[in-house]
PDB file of C-alpha atoms in Angstrom:
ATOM      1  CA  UNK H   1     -42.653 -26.761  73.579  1.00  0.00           C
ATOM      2  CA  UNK H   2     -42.004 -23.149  72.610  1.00  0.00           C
ATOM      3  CA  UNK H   3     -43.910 -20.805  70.130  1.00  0.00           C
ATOM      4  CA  UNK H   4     -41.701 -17.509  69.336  1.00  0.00           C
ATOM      5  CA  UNK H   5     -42.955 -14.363  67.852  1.00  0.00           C
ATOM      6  CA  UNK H   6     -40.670 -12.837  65.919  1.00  0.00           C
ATOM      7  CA  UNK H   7     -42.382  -9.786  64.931  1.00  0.00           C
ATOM      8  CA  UNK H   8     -45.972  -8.707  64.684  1.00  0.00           C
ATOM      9  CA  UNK H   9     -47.930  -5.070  64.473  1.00  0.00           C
ATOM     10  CA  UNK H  10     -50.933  -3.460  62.460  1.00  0.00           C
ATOM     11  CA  UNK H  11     -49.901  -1.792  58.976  1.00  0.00           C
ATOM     12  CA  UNK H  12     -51.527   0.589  57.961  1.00  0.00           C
ATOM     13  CA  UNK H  13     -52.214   1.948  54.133  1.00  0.00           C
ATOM     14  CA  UNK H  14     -52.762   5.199  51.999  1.00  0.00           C
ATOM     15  CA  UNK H  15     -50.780   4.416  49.152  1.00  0.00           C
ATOM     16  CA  UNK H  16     -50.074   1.933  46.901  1.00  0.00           C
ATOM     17  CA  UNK H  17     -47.946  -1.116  48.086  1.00  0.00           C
ATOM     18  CA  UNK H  18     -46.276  -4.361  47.283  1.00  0.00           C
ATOM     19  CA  UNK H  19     -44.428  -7.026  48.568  1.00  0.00           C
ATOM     20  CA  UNK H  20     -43.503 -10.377  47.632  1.00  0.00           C
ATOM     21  CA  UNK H  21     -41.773 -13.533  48.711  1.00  0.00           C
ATOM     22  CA  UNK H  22     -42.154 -15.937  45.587  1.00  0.00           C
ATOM     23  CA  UNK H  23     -39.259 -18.025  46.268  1.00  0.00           C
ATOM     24  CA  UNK H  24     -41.124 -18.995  49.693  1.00  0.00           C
ATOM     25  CA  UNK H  25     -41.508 -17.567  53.387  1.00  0.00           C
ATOM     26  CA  UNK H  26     -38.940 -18.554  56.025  1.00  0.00           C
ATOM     27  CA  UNK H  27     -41.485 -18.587  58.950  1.00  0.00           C
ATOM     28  CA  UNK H  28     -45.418 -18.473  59.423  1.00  0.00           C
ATOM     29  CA  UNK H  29     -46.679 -15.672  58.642  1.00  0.00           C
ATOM     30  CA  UNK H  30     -50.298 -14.523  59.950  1.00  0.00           C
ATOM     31  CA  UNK H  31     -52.038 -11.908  58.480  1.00  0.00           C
ATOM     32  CA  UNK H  32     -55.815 -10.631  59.715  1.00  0.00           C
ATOM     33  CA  UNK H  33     -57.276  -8.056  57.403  1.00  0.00           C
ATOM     34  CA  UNK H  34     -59.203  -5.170  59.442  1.00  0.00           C
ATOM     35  CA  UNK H  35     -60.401  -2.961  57.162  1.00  0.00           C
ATOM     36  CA  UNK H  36     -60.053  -1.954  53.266  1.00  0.00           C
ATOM     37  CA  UNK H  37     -59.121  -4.074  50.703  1.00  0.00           C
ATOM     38  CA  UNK H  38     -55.822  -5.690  49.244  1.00  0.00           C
ATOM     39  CA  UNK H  39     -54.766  -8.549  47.026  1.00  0.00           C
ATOM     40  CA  UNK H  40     -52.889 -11.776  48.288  1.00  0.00           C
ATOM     41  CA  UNK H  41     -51.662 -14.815  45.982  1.00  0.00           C
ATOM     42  CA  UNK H  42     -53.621 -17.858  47.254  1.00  0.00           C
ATOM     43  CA  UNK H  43     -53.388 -21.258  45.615  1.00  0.00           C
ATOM     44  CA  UNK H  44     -51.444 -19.757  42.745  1.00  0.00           C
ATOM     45  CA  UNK H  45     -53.118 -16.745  41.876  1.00  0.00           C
ATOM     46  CA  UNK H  46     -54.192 -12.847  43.011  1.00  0.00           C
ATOM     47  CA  UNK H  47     -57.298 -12.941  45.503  1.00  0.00           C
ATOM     48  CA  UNK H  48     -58.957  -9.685  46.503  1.00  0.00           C
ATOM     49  CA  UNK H  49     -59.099  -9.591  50.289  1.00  0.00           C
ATOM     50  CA  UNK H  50     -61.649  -7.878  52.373  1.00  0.00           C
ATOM     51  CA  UNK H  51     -61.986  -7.206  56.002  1.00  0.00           C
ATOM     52  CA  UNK H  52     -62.312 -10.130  58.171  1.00  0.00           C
ATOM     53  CA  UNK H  53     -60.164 -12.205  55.658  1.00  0.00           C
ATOM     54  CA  UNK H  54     -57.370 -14.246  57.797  1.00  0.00           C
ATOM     55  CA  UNK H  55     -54.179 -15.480  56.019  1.00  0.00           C
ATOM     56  CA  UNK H  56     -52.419 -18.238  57.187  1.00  0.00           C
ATOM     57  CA  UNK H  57     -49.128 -19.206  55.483  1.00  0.00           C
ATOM     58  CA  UNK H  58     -46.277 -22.084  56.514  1.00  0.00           C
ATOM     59  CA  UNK H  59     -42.627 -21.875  55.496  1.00  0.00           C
ATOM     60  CA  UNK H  60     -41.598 -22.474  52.186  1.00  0.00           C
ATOM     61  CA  UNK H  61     -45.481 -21.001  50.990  1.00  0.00           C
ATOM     62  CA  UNK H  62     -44.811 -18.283  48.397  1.00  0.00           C
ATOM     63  CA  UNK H  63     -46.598 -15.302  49.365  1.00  0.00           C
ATOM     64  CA  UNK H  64     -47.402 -11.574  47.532  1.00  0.00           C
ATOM     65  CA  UNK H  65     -49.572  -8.807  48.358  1.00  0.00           C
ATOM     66  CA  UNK H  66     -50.421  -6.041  46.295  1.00  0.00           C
ATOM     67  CA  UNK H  67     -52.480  -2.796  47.429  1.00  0.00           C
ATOM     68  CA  UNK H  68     -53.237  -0.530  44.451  1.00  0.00           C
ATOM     69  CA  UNK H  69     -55.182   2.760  43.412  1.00  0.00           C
ATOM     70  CA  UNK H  70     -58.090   0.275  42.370  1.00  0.00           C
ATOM     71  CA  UNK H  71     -58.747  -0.674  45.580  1.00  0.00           C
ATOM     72  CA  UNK H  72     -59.871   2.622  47.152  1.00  0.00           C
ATOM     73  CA  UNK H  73     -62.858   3.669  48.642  1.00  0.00           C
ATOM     74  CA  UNK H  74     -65.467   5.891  47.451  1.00  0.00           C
ATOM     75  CA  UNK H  75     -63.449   9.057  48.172  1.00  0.00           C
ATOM     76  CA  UNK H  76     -61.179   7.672  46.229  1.00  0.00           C
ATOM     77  CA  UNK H  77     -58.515   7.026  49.294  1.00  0.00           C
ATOM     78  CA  UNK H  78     -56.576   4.183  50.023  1.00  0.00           C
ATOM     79  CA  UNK H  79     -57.460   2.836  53.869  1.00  0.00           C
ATOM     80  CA  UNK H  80     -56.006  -0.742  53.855  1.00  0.00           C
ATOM     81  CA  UNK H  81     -55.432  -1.899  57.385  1.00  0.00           C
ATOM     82  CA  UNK H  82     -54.158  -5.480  59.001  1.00  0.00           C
ATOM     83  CA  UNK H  83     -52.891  -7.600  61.842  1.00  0.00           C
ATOM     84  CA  UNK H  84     -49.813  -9.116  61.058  1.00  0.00           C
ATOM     85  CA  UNK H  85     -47.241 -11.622  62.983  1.00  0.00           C
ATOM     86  CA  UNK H  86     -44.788 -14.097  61.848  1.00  0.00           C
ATOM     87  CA  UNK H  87     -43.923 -16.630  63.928  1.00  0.00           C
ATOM     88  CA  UNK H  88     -42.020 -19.839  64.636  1.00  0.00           C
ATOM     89  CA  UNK H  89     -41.014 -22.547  66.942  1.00  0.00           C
ATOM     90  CA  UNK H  90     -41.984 -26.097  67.867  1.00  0.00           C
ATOM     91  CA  UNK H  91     -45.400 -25.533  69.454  1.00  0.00           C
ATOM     92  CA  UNK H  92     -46.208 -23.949  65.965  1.00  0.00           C
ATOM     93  CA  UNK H  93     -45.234 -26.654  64.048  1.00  0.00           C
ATOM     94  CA  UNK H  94     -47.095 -28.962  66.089  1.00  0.00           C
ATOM     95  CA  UNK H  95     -50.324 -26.739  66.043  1.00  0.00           C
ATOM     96  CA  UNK H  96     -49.861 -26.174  62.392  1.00  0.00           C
ATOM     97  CA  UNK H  97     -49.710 -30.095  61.615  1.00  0.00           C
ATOM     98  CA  UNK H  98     -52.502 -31.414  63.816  1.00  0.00           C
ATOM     99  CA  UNK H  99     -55.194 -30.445  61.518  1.00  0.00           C
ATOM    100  CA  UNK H 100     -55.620 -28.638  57.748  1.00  0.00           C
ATOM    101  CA  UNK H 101     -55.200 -25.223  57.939  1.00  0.00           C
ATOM    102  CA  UNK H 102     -57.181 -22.824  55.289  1.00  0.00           C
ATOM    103  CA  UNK H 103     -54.550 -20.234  53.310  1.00  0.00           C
ATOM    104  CA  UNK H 104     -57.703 -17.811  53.223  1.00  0.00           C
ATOM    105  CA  UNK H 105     -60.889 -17.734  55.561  1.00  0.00           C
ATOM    106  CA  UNK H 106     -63.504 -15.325  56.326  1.00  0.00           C
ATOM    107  CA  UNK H 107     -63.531 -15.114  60.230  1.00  0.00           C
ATOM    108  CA  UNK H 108     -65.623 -12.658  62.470  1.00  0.00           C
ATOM    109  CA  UNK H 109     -63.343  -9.549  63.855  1.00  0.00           C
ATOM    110  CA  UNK H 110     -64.304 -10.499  67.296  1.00  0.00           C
ATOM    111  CA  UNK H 111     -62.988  -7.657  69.761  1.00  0.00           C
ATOM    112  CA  UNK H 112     -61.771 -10.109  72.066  1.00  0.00           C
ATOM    113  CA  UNK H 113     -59.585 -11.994  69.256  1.00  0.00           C
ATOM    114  CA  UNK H 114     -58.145  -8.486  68.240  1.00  0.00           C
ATOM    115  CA  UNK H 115     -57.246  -7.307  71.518  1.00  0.00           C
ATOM    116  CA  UNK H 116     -55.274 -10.743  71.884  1.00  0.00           C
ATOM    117  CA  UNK H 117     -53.193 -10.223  68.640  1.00  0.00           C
ATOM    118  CA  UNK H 118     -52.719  -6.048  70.353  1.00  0.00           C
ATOM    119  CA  UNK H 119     -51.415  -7.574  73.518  1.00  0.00           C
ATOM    120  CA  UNK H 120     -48.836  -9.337  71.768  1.00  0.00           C
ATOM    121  CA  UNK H 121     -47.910  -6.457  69.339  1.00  0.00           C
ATOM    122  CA  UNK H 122     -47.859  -4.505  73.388  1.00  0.00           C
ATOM    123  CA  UNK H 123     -45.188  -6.855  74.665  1.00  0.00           C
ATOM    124  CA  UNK H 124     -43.318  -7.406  71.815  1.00  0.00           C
ATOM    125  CA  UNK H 125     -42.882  -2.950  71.749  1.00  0.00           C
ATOM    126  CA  UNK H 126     -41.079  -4.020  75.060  1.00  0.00           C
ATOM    127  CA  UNK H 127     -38.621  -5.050  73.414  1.00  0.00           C
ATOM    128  CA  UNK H 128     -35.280  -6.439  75.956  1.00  0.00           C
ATOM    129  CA  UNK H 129     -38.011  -6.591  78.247  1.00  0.00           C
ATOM    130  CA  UNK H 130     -40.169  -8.239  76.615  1.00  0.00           C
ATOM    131  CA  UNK H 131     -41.401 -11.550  78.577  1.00  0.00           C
ATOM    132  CA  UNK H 132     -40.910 -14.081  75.756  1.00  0.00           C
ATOM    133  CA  UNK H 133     -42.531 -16.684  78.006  1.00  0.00           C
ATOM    134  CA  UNK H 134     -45.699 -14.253  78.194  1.00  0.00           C
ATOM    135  CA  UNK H 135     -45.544 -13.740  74.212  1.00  0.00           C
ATOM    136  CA  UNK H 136     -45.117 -17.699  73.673  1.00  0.00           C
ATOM    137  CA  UNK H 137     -48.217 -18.001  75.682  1.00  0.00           C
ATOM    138  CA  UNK H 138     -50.199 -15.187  74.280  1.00  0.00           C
ATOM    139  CA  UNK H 139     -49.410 -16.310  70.858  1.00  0.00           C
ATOM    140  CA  UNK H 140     -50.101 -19.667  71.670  1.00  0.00           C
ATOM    141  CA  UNK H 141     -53.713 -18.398  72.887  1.00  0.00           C
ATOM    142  CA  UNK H 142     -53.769 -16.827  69.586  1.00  0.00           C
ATOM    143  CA  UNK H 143     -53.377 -19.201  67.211  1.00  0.00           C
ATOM    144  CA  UNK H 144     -56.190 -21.393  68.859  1.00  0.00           C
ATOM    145  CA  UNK H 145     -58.171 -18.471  68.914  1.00  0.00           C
ATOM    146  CA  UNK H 146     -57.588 -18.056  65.276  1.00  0.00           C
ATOM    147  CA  UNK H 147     -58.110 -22.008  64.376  1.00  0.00           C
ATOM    148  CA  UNK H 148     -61.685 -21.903  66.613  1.00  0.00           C
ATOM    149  CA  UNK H 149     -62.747 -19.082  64.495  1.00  0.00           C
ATOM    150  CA  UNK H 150     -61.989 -20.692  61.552  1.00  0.00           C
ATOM    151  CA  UNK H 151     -63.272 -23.903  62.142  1.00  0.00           C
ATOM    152  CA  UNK H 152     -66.601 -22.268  63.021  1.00  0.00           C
ATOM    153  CA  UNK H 153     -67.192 -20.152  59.691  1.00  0.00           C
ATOM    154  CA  UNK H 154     -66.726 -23.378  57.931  1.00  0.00           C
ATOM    155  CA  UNK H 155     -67.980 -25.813  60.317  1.00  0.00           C
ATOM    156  CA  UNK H 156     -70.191 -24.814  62.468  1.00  0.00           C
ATOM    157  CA  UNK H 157     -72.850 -27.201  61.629  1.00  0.00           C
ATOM    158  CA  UNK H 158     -73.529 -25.512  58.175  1.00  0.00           C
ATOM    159  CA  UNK H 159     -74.700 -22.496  59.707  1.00  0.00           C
ATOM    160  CA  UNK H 160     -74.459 -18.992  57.751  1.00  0.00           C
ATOM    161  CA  UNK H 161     -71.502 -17.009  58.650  1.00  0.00           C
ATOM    162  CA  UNK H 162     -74.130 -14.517  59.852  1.00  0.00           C
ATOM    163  CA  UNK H 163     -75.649 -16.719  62.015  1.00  0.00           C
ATOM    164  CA  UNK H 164     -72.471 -17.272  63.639  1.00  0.00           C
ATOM    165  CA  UNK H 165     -71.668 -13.696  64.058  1.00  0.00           C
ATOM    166  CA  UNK H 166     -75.157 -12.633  65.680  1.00  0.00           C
ATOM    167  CA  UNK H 167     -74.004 -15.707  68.125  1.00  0.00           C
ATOM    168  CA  UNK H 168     -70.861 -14.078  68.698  1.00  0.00           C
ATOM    169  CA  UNK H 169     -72.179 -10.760  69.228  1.00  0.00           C
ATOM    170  CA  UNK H 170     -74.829 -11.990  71.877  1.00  0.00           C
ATOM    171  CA  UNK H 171     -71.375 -14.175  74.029  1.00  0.00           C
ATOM    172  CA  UNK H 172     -70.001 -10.792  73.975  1.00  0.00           C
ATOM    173  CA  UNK H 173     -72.334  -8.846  75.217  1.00  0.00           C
ATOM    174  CA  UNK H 174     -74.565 -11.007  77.300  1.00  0.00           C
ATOM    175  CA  UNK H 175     -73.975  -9.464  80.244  1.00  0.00           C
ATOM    176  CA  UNK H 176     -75.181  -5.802  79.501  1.00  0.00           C
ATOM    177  CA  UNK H 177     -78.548  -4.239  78.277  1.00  0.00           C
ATOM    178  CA  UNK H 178     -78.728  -4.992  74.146  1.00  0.00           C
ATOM    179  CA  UNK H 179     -80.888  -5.263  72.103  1.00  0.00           C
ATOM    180  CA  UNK H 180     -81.891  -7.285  69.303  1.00  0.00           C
ATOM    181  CA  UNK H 181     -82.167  -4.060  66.873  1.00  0.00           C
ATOM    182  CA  UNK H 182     -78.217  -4.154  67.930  1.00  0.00           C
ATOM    183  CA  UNK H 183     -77.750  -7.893  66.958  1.00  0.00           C
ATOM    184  CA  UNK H 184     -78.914  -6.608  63.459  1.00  0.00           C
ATOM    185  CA  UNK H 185     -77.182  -4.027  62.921  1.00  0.00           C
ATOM    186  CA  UNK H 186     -74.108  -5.784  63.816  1.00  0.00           C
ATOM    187  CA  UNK H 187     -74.182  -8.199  60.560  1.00  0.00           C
ATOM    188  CA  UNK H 188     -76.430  -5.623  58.591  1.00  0.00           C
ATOM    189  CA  UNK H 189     -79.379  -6.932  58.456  1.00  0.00           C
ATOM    190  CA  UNK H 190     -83.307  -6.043  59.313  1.00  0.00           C
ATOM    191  CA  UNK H 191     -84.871  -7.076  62.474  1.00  0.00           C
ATOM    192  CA  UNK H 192     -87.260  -9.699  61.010  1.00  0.00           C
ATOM    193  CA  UNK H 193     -84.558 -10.810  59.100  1.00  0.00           C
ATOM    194  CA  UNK H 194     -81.904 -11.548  61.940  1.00  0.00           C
ATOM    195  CA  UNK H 195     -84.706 -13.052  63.599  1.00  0.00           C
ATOM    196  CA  UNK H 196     -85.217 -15.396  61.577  1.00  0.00           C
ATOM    197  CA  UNK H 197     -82.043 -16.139  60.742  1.00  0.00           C
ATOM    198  CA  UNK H 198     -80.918 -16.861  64.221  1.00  0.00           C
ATOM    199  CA  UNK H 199     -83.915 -19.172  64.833  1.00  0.00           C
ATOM    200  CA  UNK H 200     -83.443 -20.851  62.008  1.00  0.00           C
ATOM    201  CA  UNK H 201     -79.514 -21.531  62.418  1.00  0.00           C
ATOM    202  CA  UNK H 202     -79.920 -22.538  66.049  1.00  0.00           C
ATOM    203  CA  UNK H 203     -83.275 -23.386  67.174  1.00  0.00           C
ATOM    204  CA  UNK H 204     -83.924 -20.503  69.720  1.00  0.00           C
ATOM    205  CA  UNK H 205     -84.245 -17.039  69.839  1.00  0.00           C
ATOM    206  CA  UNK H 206     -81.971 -14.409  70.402  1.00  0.00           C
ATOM    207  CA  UNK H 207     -83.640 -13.725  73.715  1.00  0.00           C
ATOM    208  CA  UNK H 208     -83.396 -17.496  74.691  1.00  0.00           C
ATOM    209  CA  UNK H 209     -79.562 -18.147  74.106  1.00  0.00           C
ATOM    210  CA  UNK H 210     -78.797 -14.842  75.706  1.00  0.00           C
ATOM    211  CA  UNK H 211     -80.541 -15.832  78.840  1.00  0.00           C
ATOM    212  CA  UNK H 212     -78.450 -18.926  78.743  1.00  0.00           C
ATOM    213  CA  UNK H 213     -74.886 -17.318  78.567  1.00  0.00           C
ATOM    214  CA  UNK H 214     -76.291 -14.916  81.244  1.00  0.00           C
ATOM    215  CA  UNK H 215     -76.853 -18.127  83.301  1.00  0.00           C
ATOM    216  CA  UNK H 216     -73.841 -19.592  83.047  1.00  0.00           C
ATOM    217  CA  UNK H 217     -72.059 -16.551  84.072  1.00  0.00           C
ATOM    218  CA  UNK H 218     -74.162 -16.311  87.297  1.00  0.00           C
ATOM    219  CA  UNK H 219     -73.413 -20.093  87.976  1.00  0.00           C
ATOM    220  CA  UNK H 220     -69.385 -18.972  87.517  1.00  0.00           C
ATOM    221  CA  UNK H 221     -70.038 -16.032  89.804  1.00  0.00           C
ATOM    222  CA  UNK H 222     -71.496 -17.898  92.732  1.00  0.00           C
ATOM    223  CA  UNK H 223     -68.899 -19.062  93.810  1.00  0.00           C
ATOM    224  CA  UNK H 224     -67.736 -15.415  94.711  1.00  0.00           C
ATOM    225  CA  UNK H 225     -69.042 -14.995  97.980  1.00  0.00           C
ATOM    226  CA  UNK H 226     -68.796 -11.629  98.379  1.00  0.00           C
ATOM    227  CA  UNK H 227     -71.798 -11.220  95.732  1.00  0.00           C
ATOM    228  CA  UNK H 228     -75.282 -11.293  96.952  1.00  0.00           C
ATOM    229  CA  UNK H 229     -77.769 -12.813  94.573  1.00  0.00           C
ATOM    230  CA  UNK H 230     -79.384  -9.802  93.491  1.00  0.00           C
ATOM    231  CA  UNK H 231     -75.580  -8.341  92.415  1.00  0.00           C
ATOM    232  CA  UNK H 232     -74.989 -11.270  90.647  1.00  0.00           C
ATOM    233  CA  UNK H 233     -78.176 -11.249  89.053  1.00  0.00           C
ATOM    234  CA  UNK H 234     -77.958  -7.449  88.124  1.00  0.00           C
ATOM    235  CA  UNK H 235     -74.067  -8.101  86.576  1.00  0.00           C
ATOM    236  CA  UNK H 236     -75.370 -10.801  84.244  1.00  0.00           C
ATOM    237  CA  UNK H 237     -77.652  -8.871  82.646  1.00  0.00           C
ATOM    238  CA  UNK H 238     -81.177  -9.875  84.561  1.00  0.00           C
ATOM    239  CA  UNK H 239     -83.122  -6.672  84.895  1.00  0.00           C
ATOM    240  CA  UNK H 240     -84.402  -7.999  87.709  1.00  0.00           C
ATOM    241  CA  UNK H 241     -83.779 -10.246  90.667  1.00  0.00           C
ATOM    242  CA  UNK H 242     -87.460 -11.677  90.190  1.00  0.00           C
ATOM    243  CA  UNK H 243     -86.689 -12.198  86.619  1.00  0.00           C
ATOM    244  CA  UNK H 244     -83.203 -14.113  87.579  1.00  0.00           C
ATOM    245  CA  UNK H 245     -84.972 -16.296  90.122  1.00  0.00           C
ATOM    246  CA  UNK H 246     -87.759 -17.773  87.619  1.00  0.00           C
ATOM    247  CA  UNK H 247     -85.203 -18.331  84.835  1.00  0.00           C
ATOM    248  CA  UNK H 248     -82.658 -19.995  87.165  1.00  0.00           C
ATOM    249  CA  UNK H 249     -85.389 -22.042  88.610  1.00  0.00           C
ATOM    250  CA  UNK H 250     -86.793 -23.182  85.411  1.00  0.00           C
ATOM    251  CA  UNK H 251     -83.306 -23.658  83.945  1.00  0.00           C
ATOM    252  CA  UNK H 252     -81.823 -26.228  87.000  1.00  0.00           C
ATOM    253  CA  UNK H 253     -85.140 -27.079  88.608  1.00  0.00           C
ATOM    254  CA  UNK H 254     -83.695 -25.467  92.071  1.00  0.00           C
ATOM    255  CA  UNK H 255     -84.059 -21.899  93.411  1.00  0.00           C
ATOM    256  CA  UNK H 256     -80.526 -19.679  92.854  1.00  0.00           C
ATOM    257  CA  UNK H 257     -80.277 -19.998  97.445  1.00  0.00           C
ATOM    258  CA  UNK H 258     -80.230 -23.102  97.212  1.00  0.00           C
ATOM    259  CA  UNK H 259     -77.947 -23.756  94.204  1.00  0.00           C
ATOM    260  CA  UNK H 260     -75.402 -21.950  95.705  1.00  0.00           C
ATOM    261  CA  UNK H 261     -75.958 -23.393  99.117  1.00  0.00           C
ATOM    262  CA  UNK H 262     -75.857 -27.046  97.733  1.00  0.00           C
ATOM    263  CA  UNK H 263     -72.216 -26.214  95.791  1.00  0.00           C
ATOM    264  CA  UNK H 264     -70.644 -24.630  98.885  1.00  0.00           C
ATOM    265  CA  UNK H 265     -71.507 -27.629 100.784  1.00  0.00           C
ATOM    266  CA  UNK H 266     -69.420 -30.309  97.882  1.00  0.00           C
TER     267      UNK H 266
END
């Protein structure tokens, strides 16, 4: 089954700005807010939209968005940014029908999501060379990106949106130095505070669940042969080769040799 983009980009605005489709879209339209504020009809009526507010809208939706003078900041500018693609195609319907799909959610602006939706707005610049197999694909990775993050701010076990954005932060950057002053400043929030939070939401510390991901991307590199132990250790974010061995050992009950021994012998 094919998905097809039809157009996508980021729009970017100073001024004041309007448009409106009341008599219903013709495609899906997707729509990731990235910074500033706007206003969107949702369920019948004007919603102010802030950063990290996704959109998702199906044919025949009516749909209106209004940026005005209001809405600027405190020097009295306009900066209202977004992602934006509409879409079609089979695969989308498909998608779109499996399971409900929220008109507005609050989602986490996870680098990894937004430089998915840029790699699409990349090869769609391409334009007759665009690969529209690569862009049915990409978009395709998209929109189950965008229905994971979704699902998890209102799902996720009942946990705090913040919760689940220190937990995002930490998959992200596992594998380098951070710190958990950084996890808090991510989501805005004080040390103790984030602390608690975390332990709270998910039963471990920040320390604890970042030792895990770091785990499980030593296990993945293993099977590289070309890495020694200590490398692998040292690109998953152990300080230490000492410091890998004890938490891999305690983790799978075997020393890291002979883990990787044992799975290059199945």
């Amino acid at each position: 089954m094919h998905a097809k983009l039809i157009t996508c980009g980021y729009s970017f605005h100073h001024e004041p700005f309007d448009v409106s489709a009341k008599s219903g879209l013709h495609t899906y339209l997707f729509r990731l807010q990235a910074e500033g504020k706007c206003e969107a009809l949702v369920h019948g009526g004007m919603r102010e939209i802030e950063a990290g507010h996704l959109l998702l809208f199906k044919p025949g939706d009516p749909y209106e968005l209004r940026i005005e003078q209001t809405m600027a900041g405190p020097d009295g500018k306009i900066a209202s940014g977004d992602y934006y693609l509409f879409c079609s195609g089979a695969w989308i319907d498909q998608w779109w029908n499996r399971s409900p799909k929220l008109t507005c959610t609050k989602i986490d602006l996870d680098p990894r999501l937004i430089s998915l939706w840029r790699q699409l707005i990349l090869e769609k610049r391409r334009m007759e060379e665009e690969d529209e197999e690569l862009s049915s694909y990409l978009l395709q990775a998209l929109c189950l990106s965008l229905e994971r993050a979704a699902k998890e701010t209102v799902t996720l076990q009942g946990m705090p949106f913040t919760g689940t954005r220190m937990k995002r932060f930490i998959e992200a950057h596992a594998t380098s130095a951070f710190k958990v002053e950084d996890v808090a400043d991510h989501v805005g929030l004080s040390v103790s505070r984030a602390v608690h939070l975390f332990k709270e939401c998910f039963g471990k510390t920040m320390i604890q669940y970042a030792t895990e991901v770091r785990l499980t991307s030593a296990v993945e590199r293993m099977h590289d042969r070309s890495m020694s132990l200590e490398q692998i250790a040292l690109s998953c974010g152990f300080g230490s080769y000492p410091y890998f061995h004890r938490a891999f050992t305690q983790r799978f009950g075997i020393s890291p040799k002979l883990y990787r021994q044992n799975s290059q012998n199945t």
